[in-house]
C-alpha cells in the first residue's frame, strides 16, 4: 500500500512539474534547440529557473546516494573494515569512491549516453521483470497460470 502511495505521489509531482514547465516555456523549447538539456536554454536570471536548477541538482545528488550506499559498504568490507566503521575510515573511502566516479564520468566518452542506456534497462528490469520473479520466490510454487504470467512478464 505504501509503495503505491509513494509511486503515485512521485508520479504526481513529476506530472505537475512537467505540466507547469511546458505551460511556461513550451513554445520556446524544441528538441533541436535544447540539445538534451533544457536548463541550458532557459534564462538564468529568473528566480524560478534558479530554483529549478537547485532542485534538479539536489535530486541528482539524492538519487546518486541510493546506489552508492551499498557500493561504499562493500568497498569498506573489501578493505577489511567492520560494517560500523569509524567516521575517520568511512569519509576517506567514500570520498575516493566519489572522486573515482567523477573521473570516470569526465574521462569516458559518451558516458552520459551509456548511463542513460543502463538506467533505461535498469528501470525496465525494476518495473517489469523483478516484481513477478520476486513474487514467485516469496509465494512459492506457481500454478500453470502463474508460470504463464511469469513467462510473459519476463519476456
Coordinates of N, CA, C and O in Angstrom, one line a residue:
X1 N 0.8 -1.2 0.0 CA 0.0 0.0 0.0 C 0.9 1.3 0.0 O 0.6 2.2 -0.7
X2 N 1.9 1.3 0.8 CA 2.8 2.4 0.8 C 3.6 2.6 -0.5 O 3.9 3.7 -0.9
X3 N 3.9 1.5 -1.1 CA 4.6 1.6 -2.4 C 3.7 2.2 -3.4 O 4.2 3.1 -4.2
X4 N 2.4 1.9 -3.4 CA 1.5 2.5 -4.4 C 1.4 4.0 -4.1 O 1.3 4.9 -5.0
X5 N 1.3 4.3 -2.8 CA 1.2 5.7 -2.4 C 2.4 6.5 -2.8 O 2.3 7.6 -3.4
X6 N 3.6 6.0 -2.6 CA 4.8 6.6 -2.9 C 4.9 6.8 -4.4 O 5.3 7.9 -4.9
X7 N 4.6 5.8 -5.2 CA 4.7 5.8 -6.6 C 3.7 6.9 -7.2 O 4.0 7.7 -8.1
X8 N 2.5 6.9 -6.6 CA 1.5 7.9 -7.0 C 1.9 9.3 -6.7 O 1.8 10.2 -7.5
X9 N 2.5 9.5 -5.5 CA 3.0 10.8 -5.1 C 4.1 11.3 -6.0 O 4.1 12.4 -6.5
X10 N 5.1 10.4 -6.3 CA 6.2 10.8 -7.2 C 5.7 11.1 -8.6 O 6.1 12.0 -9.3
X11 N 4.8 10.2 -9.1 CA 4.2 10.5 -10.5 C 3.5 11.8 -10.5 O 3.6 12.5 -11.5
X12 N 2.7 12.1 -9.5 CA 2.0 13.3 -9.4 C 2.9 14.5 -9.4 O 2.7 15.5 -10.1
X13 N 4.0 14.4 -8.7 CA 5.0 15.5 -8.6 C 5.6 15.7 -10.0 O 5.7 16.9 -10.5
X14 N 6.0 14.6 -10.6 CA 6.7 14.8 -11.9 C 5.6 15.3 -13.0 O 6.0 16.1 -13.8
X15 N 4.4 14.9 -12.9 CA 3.4 15.4 -13.8 C 3.1 16.9 -13.6 O 3.0 17.6 -14.6
X16 N 3.0 17.3 -12.3 CA 2.8 18.7 -12.0 C 4.0 19.5 -12.5 O 3.8 20.6 -13.2
X17 N 5.2 19.1 -12.3 CA 6.4 19.9 -12.7 C 6.5 19.9 -14.2 O 6.7 21.0 -14.8
X18 N 6.2 18.8 -14.9 CA 6.3 18.8 -16.4 C 5.2 19.7 -17.0 O 5.4 20.4 -18.0
X19 N 4.0 19.6 -16.4 CA 2.9 20.4 -17.0 C 3.1 21.9 -16.8 O 3.0 22.7 -17.7
X20 N 3.6 22.3 -15.6 CA 3.8 23.7 -15.4 C 5.0 24.2 -16.2 O 5.0 25.3 -16.8
X21 N 6.0 23.3 -16.4 CA 7.2 23.7 -17.2 C 6.8 23.9 -18.6 O 7.2 24.8 -19.3
X22 N 6.0 22.9 -19.2 CA 5.6 23.0 -20.6 C 4.7 24.2 -20.8 O 4.8 24.9 -21.8
X23 N 3.8 24.5 -19.8 CA 3.0 25.6 -19.9 C 3.8 26.9 -19.9 O 3.4 27.9 -20.6
X24 N 4.8 27.0 -19.1 CA 5.6 28.2 -19.0 C 6.6 28.4 -20.2 O 6.6 29.5 -20.8
X25 N 7.3 27.4 -20.6 CA 8.4 27.5 -21.6 C 8.2 26.7 -22.8 O 9.1 26.6 -23.6
X26 N 7.1 26.0 -22.9 CA 6.9 25.0 -24.0 C 7.1 25.5 -25.4 O 7.7 24.9 -26.3
X27 N 6.7 26.7 -25.7 CA 6.8 27.3 -27.1 C 8.2 27.7 -27.4 O 8.6 27.7 -28.6
X28 N 9.0 27.9 -26.4 CA 10.4 28.4 -26.6 C 11.4 27.2 -26.7 O 12.6 27.4 -27.1
X29 N 11.0 26.0 -26.3 CA 11.9 24.9 -26.2 C 11.6 23.9 -27.3 O 10.4 23.4 -27.3
X30 N 12.5 23.5 -28.1 CA 12.3 22.5 -29.0 C 13.5 21.5 -28.8 O 14.5 21.9 -28.3
X31 N 13.4 20.3 -29.3 CA 14.4 19.3 -29.1 C 15.7 19.7 -29.8 O 16.8 19.4 -29.3
X32 N 15.6 20.4 -30.9 CA 16.8 20.8 -31.6 C 17.6 21.9 -30.9 O 18.8 22.0 -30.8
X33 N 16.8 22.8 -30.3 CA 17.4 23.9 -29.5 C 17.9 23.5 -28.2 O 18.9 24.0 -27.7
X34 N 17.3 22.5 -27.6 CA 17.7 22.1 -26.2 C 18.9 21.3 -26.3 O 19.8 21.5 -25.5
X35 N 19.0 20.3 -27.2 CA 20.2 19.5 -27.2 C 20.4 18.6 -26.1 O 21.5 18.2 -25.7
X36 N 19.3 18.2 -25.4 CA 19.3 17.2 -24.3 C 19.3 17.9 -23.0 O 19.1 17.2 -22.0
X37 N 19.5 19.2 -22.9 CA 19.5 19.8 -21.5 C 18.6 21.1 -21.6 O 19.1 22.1 -22.1
X38 N 17.5 21.0 -21.0 CA 16.6 22.1 -21.0 C 17.1 23.3 -20.3 O 16.9 24.5 -20.6
X39 N 17.8 23.1 -19.2 CA 18.2 24.1 -18.3 C 19.3 25.0 -19.0 O 19.5 26.2 -18.5
X40 N 20.0 24.5 -20.0 CA 21.0 25.4 -20.7 C 20.3 26.4 -21.5 O 21.0 27.4 -21.9
X41 N 19.1 26.3 -21.9 CA 18.4 27.2 -22.8 C 17.7 28.3 -22.1 O 17.5 29.4 -22.6
X42 N 17.2 28.0 -20.9 CA 16.4 28.9 -20.1 C 17.2 30.1 -19.6 O 18.4 29.9 -19.3
X43 N 16.6 31.2 -19.5 CA 17.3 32.4 -18.9 C 17.7 32.1 -17.5 O 16.8 31.7 -16.7
X44 N 18.9 32.4 -17.1 CA 19.3 32.1 -15.7 C 19.1 33.2 -14.7 O 19.4 33.1 -13.6
X45 N 18.5 34.3 -15.2 CA 18.3 35.5 -14.3 C 17.0 35.4 -13.5 O 16.9 36.1 -12.6
X46 N 16.1 34.5 -13.9 CA 14.9 34.4 -13.2 C 15.0 33.6 -12.0 O 15.7 32.6 -12.0
X47 N 14.2 33.9 -11.0 CA 14.3 33.1 -9.7 C 13.7 31.7 -9.9 O 14.2 30.8 -9.2
X48 N 12.7 31.5 -10.7 CA 12.2 30.2 -10.9 C 13.1 29.2 -11.6 O 13.2 28.0 -11.3
X49 N 13.9 29.8 -12.5 CA 14.9 28.9 -13.2 C 16.0 28.6 -12.3 O 16.5 27.4 -12.3
X50 N 16.5 29.5 -11.5 CA 17.5 29.2 -10.5 C 17.0 28.2 -9.5 O 17.7 27.3 -9.1
X51 N 15.7 28.3 -9.1 CA 15.1 27.3 -8.1 C 15.1 25.9 -8.8 O 15.3 24.9 -8.2
X52 N 14.7 25.9 -10.1 CA 14.6 24.6 -10.8 C 16.0 24.0 -10.9 O 16.2 22.8 -10.7
X53 N 17.0 24.8 -11.1 CA 18.4 24.2 -11.2 C 18.9 23.7 -9.9 O 19.5 22.6 -9.8
X54 N 18.5 24.4 -8.8 CA 18.9 23.9 -7.5 C 18.2 22.6 -7.1 O 18.7 21.7 -6.6
X55 N 16.9 22.6 -7.4 CA 16.1 21.3 -7.2 C 16.6 20.2 -8.0 O 16.6 19.0 -7.5
X56 N 16.9 20.4 -9.2 CA 17.4 19.3 -10.1 C 18.8 18.8 -9.6 O 19.1 17.6 -9.6
X57 N 19.6 19.8 -9.1 CA 20.9 19.3 -8.6 C 20.7 18.5 -7.3 O 21.4 17.5 -7.1
X58 N 19.8 19.0 -6.4 CA 19.5 18.2 -5.2 C 19.0 16.8 -5.6 O 19.3 15.8 -4.9
X59 N 18.1 16.8 -6.6 CA 17.5 15.5 -7.0 C 18.7 14.6 -7.5 O 18.7 13.4 -7.1
X60 N 19.6 15.1 -8.3 CA 20.7 14.2 -8.8 C 21.6 13.7 -7.7 O 22.0 12.6 -7.7
X61 N 21.8 14.6 -6.7 CA 22.7 14.1 -5.6 C 21.9 13.1 -4.7 O 22.6 12.1 -4.3
X62 N 20.7 13.3 -4.5 CA 19.9 12.3 -3.7 C 19.8 11.0 -4.4 O 19.9 9.9 -3.8
X63 N 19.6 11.0 -5.7 CA 19.5 9.8 -6.5 C 20.8 9.1 -6.6 O 20.9 7.8 -6.6
X64 N 21.9 9.8 -6.6 CA 23.2 9.2 -6.6 C 23.5 8.4 -5.3 O 24.2 7.4 -5.3
X65 N 23.0 8.9 -4.2 CA 23.3 8.3 -2.9 C 22.7 6.9 -2.7 O 23.3 6.0 -2.1
X66 N 21.6 6.6 -3.3 CA 20.9 5.3 -3.1 C 21.7 4.1 -3.6 O 22.0 3.2 -2.9
X67 N 22.2 4.2 -4.9 CA 23.0 3.1 -5.3 C 24.4 3.1 -4.8 O 25.2 2.1 -4.8
X68 N 24.9 4.3 -4.3 CA 26.2 4.5 -3.8 C 26.4 3.8 -2.5 O 27.5 3.3 -2.2
X69 N 25.4 3.8 -1.7 CA 25.5 3.3 -0.3 C 25.9 1.9 -0.2 O 26.9 1.6 0.5
X70 N 25.3 0.9 -0.9 CA 25.8 -0.5 -0.8 C 27.2 -0.7 -1.4 O 28.0 -1.5 -1.0
X71 N 27.5 0.1 -2.5 CA 28.9 0.0 -3.0 C 29.9 0.5 -2.0 O 31.0 -0.1 -1.9
X72 N 29.6 1.5 -1.3 CA 30.5 2.0 -0.3 C 30.7 1.0 0.8 O 31.8 0.8 1.3
X73 N 29.6 0.4 1.3 CA 29.7 -0.7 2.3 C 30.5 -1.8 1.8 O 31.4 -2.4 2.6
X74 N 30.3 -2.2 0.6 CA 31.1 -3.4 0.0 C 32.6 -3.0 -0.1 O 33.5 -3.8 0.2
X75 N 32.9 -1.8 -0.5 CA 34.3 -1.3 -0.5 C 34.9 -1.3 0.9 O 36.1 -1.7 1.0
X76 N 34.2 -0.9 1.9 CA 34.7 -0.8 3.2 C 35.0 -2.3 3.7 O 36.0 -2.5 4.4
X77 N 34.1 -3.2 3.4 CA 34.3 -4.6 3.8 C 35.4 -5.2 3.1 O 36.2 -6.0 3.6
X78 N 35.6 -4.9 1.8 CA 36.7 -5.4 1.0 C 38.0 -4.9 1.5 O 39.0 -5.6 1.4
X79 N 38.1 -3.7 2.1 CA 39.3 -3.2 2.6 C 39.5 -3.7 4.0 O 40.6 -3.4 4.7
X80 N 38.6 -4.5 4.6 CA 38.8 -5.1 5.9 C 38.3 -4.4 7.1 O 38.6 -4.7 8.2
X81 N 37.4 -3.4 6.8 CA 36.8 -2.6 7.9 C 35.5 -3.3 8.3 O 34.7 -3.7 7.5
X82 N 35.2 -3.3 9.6 CA 33.9 -3.8 10.0 C 32.7 -2.9 9.6 O 33.0 -1.7 9.4
X83 N 31.5 -3.4 9.4 CA 30.4 -2.6 8.9 C 30.2 -1.3 9.7 O 30.0 -0.3 9.0
X84 N 30.2 -1.2 11.0 CA 30.0 0.1 11.6 C 31.4 0.8 11.7 O 31.9 1.0 12.8
X85 N 32.1 1.0 10.6 CA 33.4 1.6 10.6 C 33.4 3.0 11.1 O 32.4 3.7 11.1
X86 N 34.5 3.4 11.6 CA 34.6 4.7 12.2 C 34.5 5.8 11.1 O 34.8 5.5 10.0
X87 N 34.1 7.0 11.5 CA 34.0 8.1 10.6 C 35.3 8.4 9.9 O 35.3 8.8 8.7
X88 N 36.4 8.2 10.6 CA 37.7 8.5 10.1 C 38.1 7.6 9.0 O 39.0 7.8 8.2
X89 N 37.4 6.4 8.9 CA 37.7 5.4 7.9 C 36.7 5.6 6.7 O 37.0 5.6 5.5
X90 N 35.4 5.9 7.1 CA 34.4 5.9 6.1 C 34.5 7.1 5.2 O 34.3 7.1 4.0
X91 N 34.9 8.3 5.7 CA 35.0 9.5 4.9 C 36.0 9.4 3.8 O 35.7 9.7 2.7
X92 N 37.3 9.0 4.1 CA 38.2 8.9 3.0 C 37.8 7.8 1.9 O 38.0 8.0 0.8
X93 N 37.3 6.7 2.4 CA 36.9 5.7 1.4 C 35.8 6.2 0.5 O 35.8 6.1 -0.7
X94 N 34.8 6.8 1.1 CA 33.7 7.3 0.3 C 34.1 8.5 -0.6 O 33.6 8.6 -1.7
X95 N 35.0 9.3 -0.1 CA 35.5 10.4 -1.0 C 36.3 9.9 -2.1 O 36.2 10.4 -3.3
X96 N 37.1 8.8 -1.9 CA 37.8 8.2 -3.0 C 36.9 7.6 -4.0 O 37.1 7.7 -5.2
X97 N 35.8 7.0 -3.6 CA 34.8 6.4 -4.5 C 34.1 7.5 -5.3 O 33.9 7.3 -6.5
X98 N 33.8 8.6 -4.7 CA 33.1 9.7 -5.4 C 34.1 10.3 -6.4 O 33.7 10.6 -7.5
X99 N 35.3 10.5 -6.0 CA 36.3 11.0 -7.0 C 36.5 10.0 -8.2 O 36.7 10.5 -9.3
X100 N 36.5 8.8 -7.9 CA 36.6 7.8 -9.0 C 35.4 7.9 -9.9 O 35.5 7.8 -11.1
X101 N 34.2 8.0 -9.3 CA 33.0 8.2 -10.2 C 33.1 9.4 -11.0 O 32.8 9.4 -12.2
X102 N 33.5 10.5 -10.5 CA 33.7 11.8 -11.2 C 34.7 11.6 -12.3 O 34.5 12.1 -13.5
X103 N 35.8 11.0 -12.0 CA 36.9 10.7 -13.0 C 36.3 9.9 -14.2 O 36.6 10.2 -15.4
X104 N 35.6 8.9 -13.9 CA 35.0 8.0 -15.0 C 34.0 8.9 -15.8 O 34.0 8.8 -17.0
X105 N 33.2 9.6 -15.1 CA 32.2 10.4 -15.8 C 32.8 11.5 -16.7 O 32.3 11.8 -17.8
X106 N 34.0 12.0 -16.3 CA 34.7 13.0 -17.1 C 35.5 12.5 -18.2 O 35.7 13.1 -19.3
X107 N 36.1 11.3 -18.0 CA 37.1 10.8 -18.9 C 36.5 9.8 -20.0 O 37.1 9.6 -21.0
X108 N 35.4 9.2 -19.7 CA 34.9 8.2 -20.6 C 34.0 8.9 -21.6 O 33.1 9.6 -21.2
X109 N 34.3 8.8 -22.9 CA 33.5 9.5 -23.9 C 32.1 8.9 -24.0 O 31.9 7.7 -23.9
X110 N 31.1 9.7 -24.2 CA 29.7 9.3 -24.3 C 29.2 8.6 -23.0 O 28.4 7.7 -23.1
X111 N 29.7 9.0 -21.9 CA 29.4 8.3 -20.7 C 27.9 8.6 -20.3 O 27.2 7.7 -19.8
X112 N 27.4 9.8 -20.6 CA 26.0 10.1 -20.4 C 25.0 9.3 -21.1 O 24.0 8.8 -20.6
X113 N 25.4 9.0 -22.4 CA 24.5 8.1 -23.2 C 24.5 6.7 -22.7 O 23.5 6.1 -22.6
X114 N 25.7 6.2 -22.3 CA 25.8 4.9 -21.8 C 25.1 4.8 -20.4 O 24.4 3.8 -20.2
X115 N 25.2 5.8 -19.6 CA 24.5 5.8 -18.3 C 23.0 5.8 -18.5 O 22.2 5.2 -17.8
X116 N 22.5 6.6 -19.6 CA 21.1 6.6 -19.9 C 20.6 5.2 -20.3 O 19.5 4.8 -20.0
X117 N 21.4 4.5 -21.1 CA 21.0 3.2 -21.5 C 21.0 2.2 -20.3 O 20.0 1.5 -20.2
X118 N 21.9 2.3 -19.4 CA 21.9 1.5 -18.3 C 20.7 1.8 -17.4 O 20.0 0.9 -16.8
X119 N 20.4 3.1 -17.3 CA 19.2 3.5 -16.5 C 17.9 3.0 -17.1 O 17.0 2.5 -16.4
X120 N 17.8 3.1 -18.4 CA 16.6 2.6 -19.1 C 16.4 1.1 -18.9 O 15.3 0.6 -18.6
X121 N 17.5 0.3 -19.0 CA 17.5 -1.1 -18.9 C 17.2 -1.5 -17.4 O 16.4 -2.4 -17.1
X122 N 17.8 -0.7 -16.5 CA 17.5 -1.0 -15.1 C 16.1 -0.7 -14.7 O 15.5 -1.4 -13.9
X123 N 15.5 0.4 -15.3 CA 14.1 0.7 -15.0 C 13.2 -0.4 -15.5 O 12.2 -0.7 -14.8
X124 N 13.5 -0.9 -16.6 CA 12.6 -1.9 -17.2 C 12.7 -3.1 -16.3 O 11.7 -3.8 -16.0
X125 N 13.9 -3.5 -15.9 CA 14.0 -4.7 -15.0 C 13.3 -4.5 -13.7 O 12.6 -5.3 -13.2
X126 N 13.5 -3.3 -13.1 CA 12.9 -3.0 -11.8 C 11.4 -3.0 -11.9 O 10.7 -3.5 -11.0
X127 N 10.8 -2.5 -13.0 CA 9.4 -2.3 -13.0 C 8.7 -3.6 -13.6 O 7.6 -4.0 -13.1
X128 N 9.3 -4.2 -14.6 CA 8.6 -5.3 -15.3 C 9.1 -6.7 -15.0 O 8.3 -7.6 -15.0
X129 N 10.3 -6.8 -14.7 CA 10.9 -8.2 -14.6 C 11.0 -8.6 -13.1 O 10.5 -9.7 -12.8
X130 N 11.5 -7.8 -12.2 CA 11.7 -8.2 -10.9 C 10.5 -8.5 -10.1 O 10.4 -9.4 -9.3
X131 N 9.4 -7.7 -10.2 CA 8.2 -8.0 -9.4 C 7.6 -9.4 -9.5 O 7.4 -10.1 -8.5
X132 N 7.4 -9.9 -10.8 CA 6.9 -11.3 -10.8 C 7.9 -12.3 -10.4 O 7.5 -13.3 -9.8
X133 N 9.2 -12.1 -10.6 CA 10.2 -13.1 -10.2 C 10.2 -13.1 -8.6 O 10.2 -14.2 -8.0
X134 N 10.2 -11.9 -8.0 CA 10.2 -11.9 -6.5 C 8.9 -12.4 -6.0 O 8.9 -13.1 -4.9
X135 N 7.8 -12.2 -6.6 CA 6.5 -12.8 -6.2 C 6.6 -14.3 -6.2 O 6.1 -15.0 -5.3
X136 N 7.2 -14.8 -7.3 CA 7.3 -16.3 -7.4 C 8.2 -16.8 -6.3 O 7.9 -17.9 -5.8
X137 N 9.3 -16.1 -6.0 CA 10.2 -16.6 -4.9 C 9.5 -16.5 -3.6 O 9.7 -17.4 -2.7
X138 N 8.7 -15.5 -3.3 CA 8.1 -15.3 -2.0 C 7.0 -16.2 -1.8 O 6.8 -16.8 -0.7
X139 N 6.1 -16.3 -2.8 CA 4.8 -17.1 -2.6 C 5.0 -18.6 -2.9 O 4.0 -19.3 -2.7
X140 N 6.1 -19.0 -3.3 CA 6.3 -20.5 -3.5 C 5.9 -20.9 -4.9 O 5.9 -20.1 -5.9
X141 N 5.6 -22.2 -5.1 CA 5.4 -22.8 -6.4 C 4.2 -22.1 -7.1 O 3.2 -21.8 -6.4
X142 N 4.3 -22.0 -8.4 CA 3.3 -21.4 -9.1 C 2.4 -22.4 -9.9 O 2.9 -23.5 -10.2
X143 N 1.2 -22.1 -10.0 CA 0.3 -23.0 -10.8 C 0.6 -22.7 -12.3 O 1.5 -21.9 -12.7
X144 N -0.2 -23.4 -13.2 CA 0.1 -23.2 -14.6 C -0.1 -21.7 -15.1 O 0.6 -21.2 -15.9
X145 N -1.1 -21.0 -14.6 CA -1.4 -19.7 -15.0 C -0.3 -18.7 -14.4 O 0.1 -17.7 -15.0
X146 N 0.2 -19.1 -13.2 CA 1.3 -18.3 -12.7 C 2.6 -18.4 -13.5 O 3.3 -17.4 -13.7
X147 N 2.8 -19.6 -14.0 CA 4.0 -19.8 -14.9 C 3.8 -19.0 -16.2 O 4.8 -18.4 -16.7
X148 N 2.6 -19.0 -16.7 CA 2.4 -18.2 -17.9 C 2.6 -16.7 -17.7 O 3.2 -16.0 -18.5
X149 N 2.1 -16.3 -16.5 CA 2.2 -14.8 -16.2 C 3.7 -14.5 -16.0 O 4.2 -13.5 -16.5
X150 N 4.4 -15.4 -15.3 CA 5.8 -15.1 -15.1 C 6.6 -15.1 -16.4 O 7.4 -14.2 -16.7
X151 N 6.3 -16.1 -17.3 CA 7.0 -16.1 -18.6 C 6.7 -14.9 -19.5 O 7.6 -14.3 -20.1
X152 N 5.4 -14.5 -19.5 CA 5.0 -13.3 -20.3 C 5.7 -12.1 -19.7 O 6.1 -11.2 -20.4
X153 N 5.6 -12.0 -18.4 CA 6.2 -10.8 -17.7 C 7.7 -10.6 -17.9 O 8.2 -9.5 -18.2
X154 N 8.4 -11.7 -17.8 CA 9.9 -11.7 -18.0 C 10.2 -11.5 -19.5 O 11.2 -10.8 -19.8
X155 N 9.4 -12.1 -20.4 CA 9.7 -12.0 -21.8 C 9.4 -10.6 -22.2 O 10.1 -10.0 -23.0

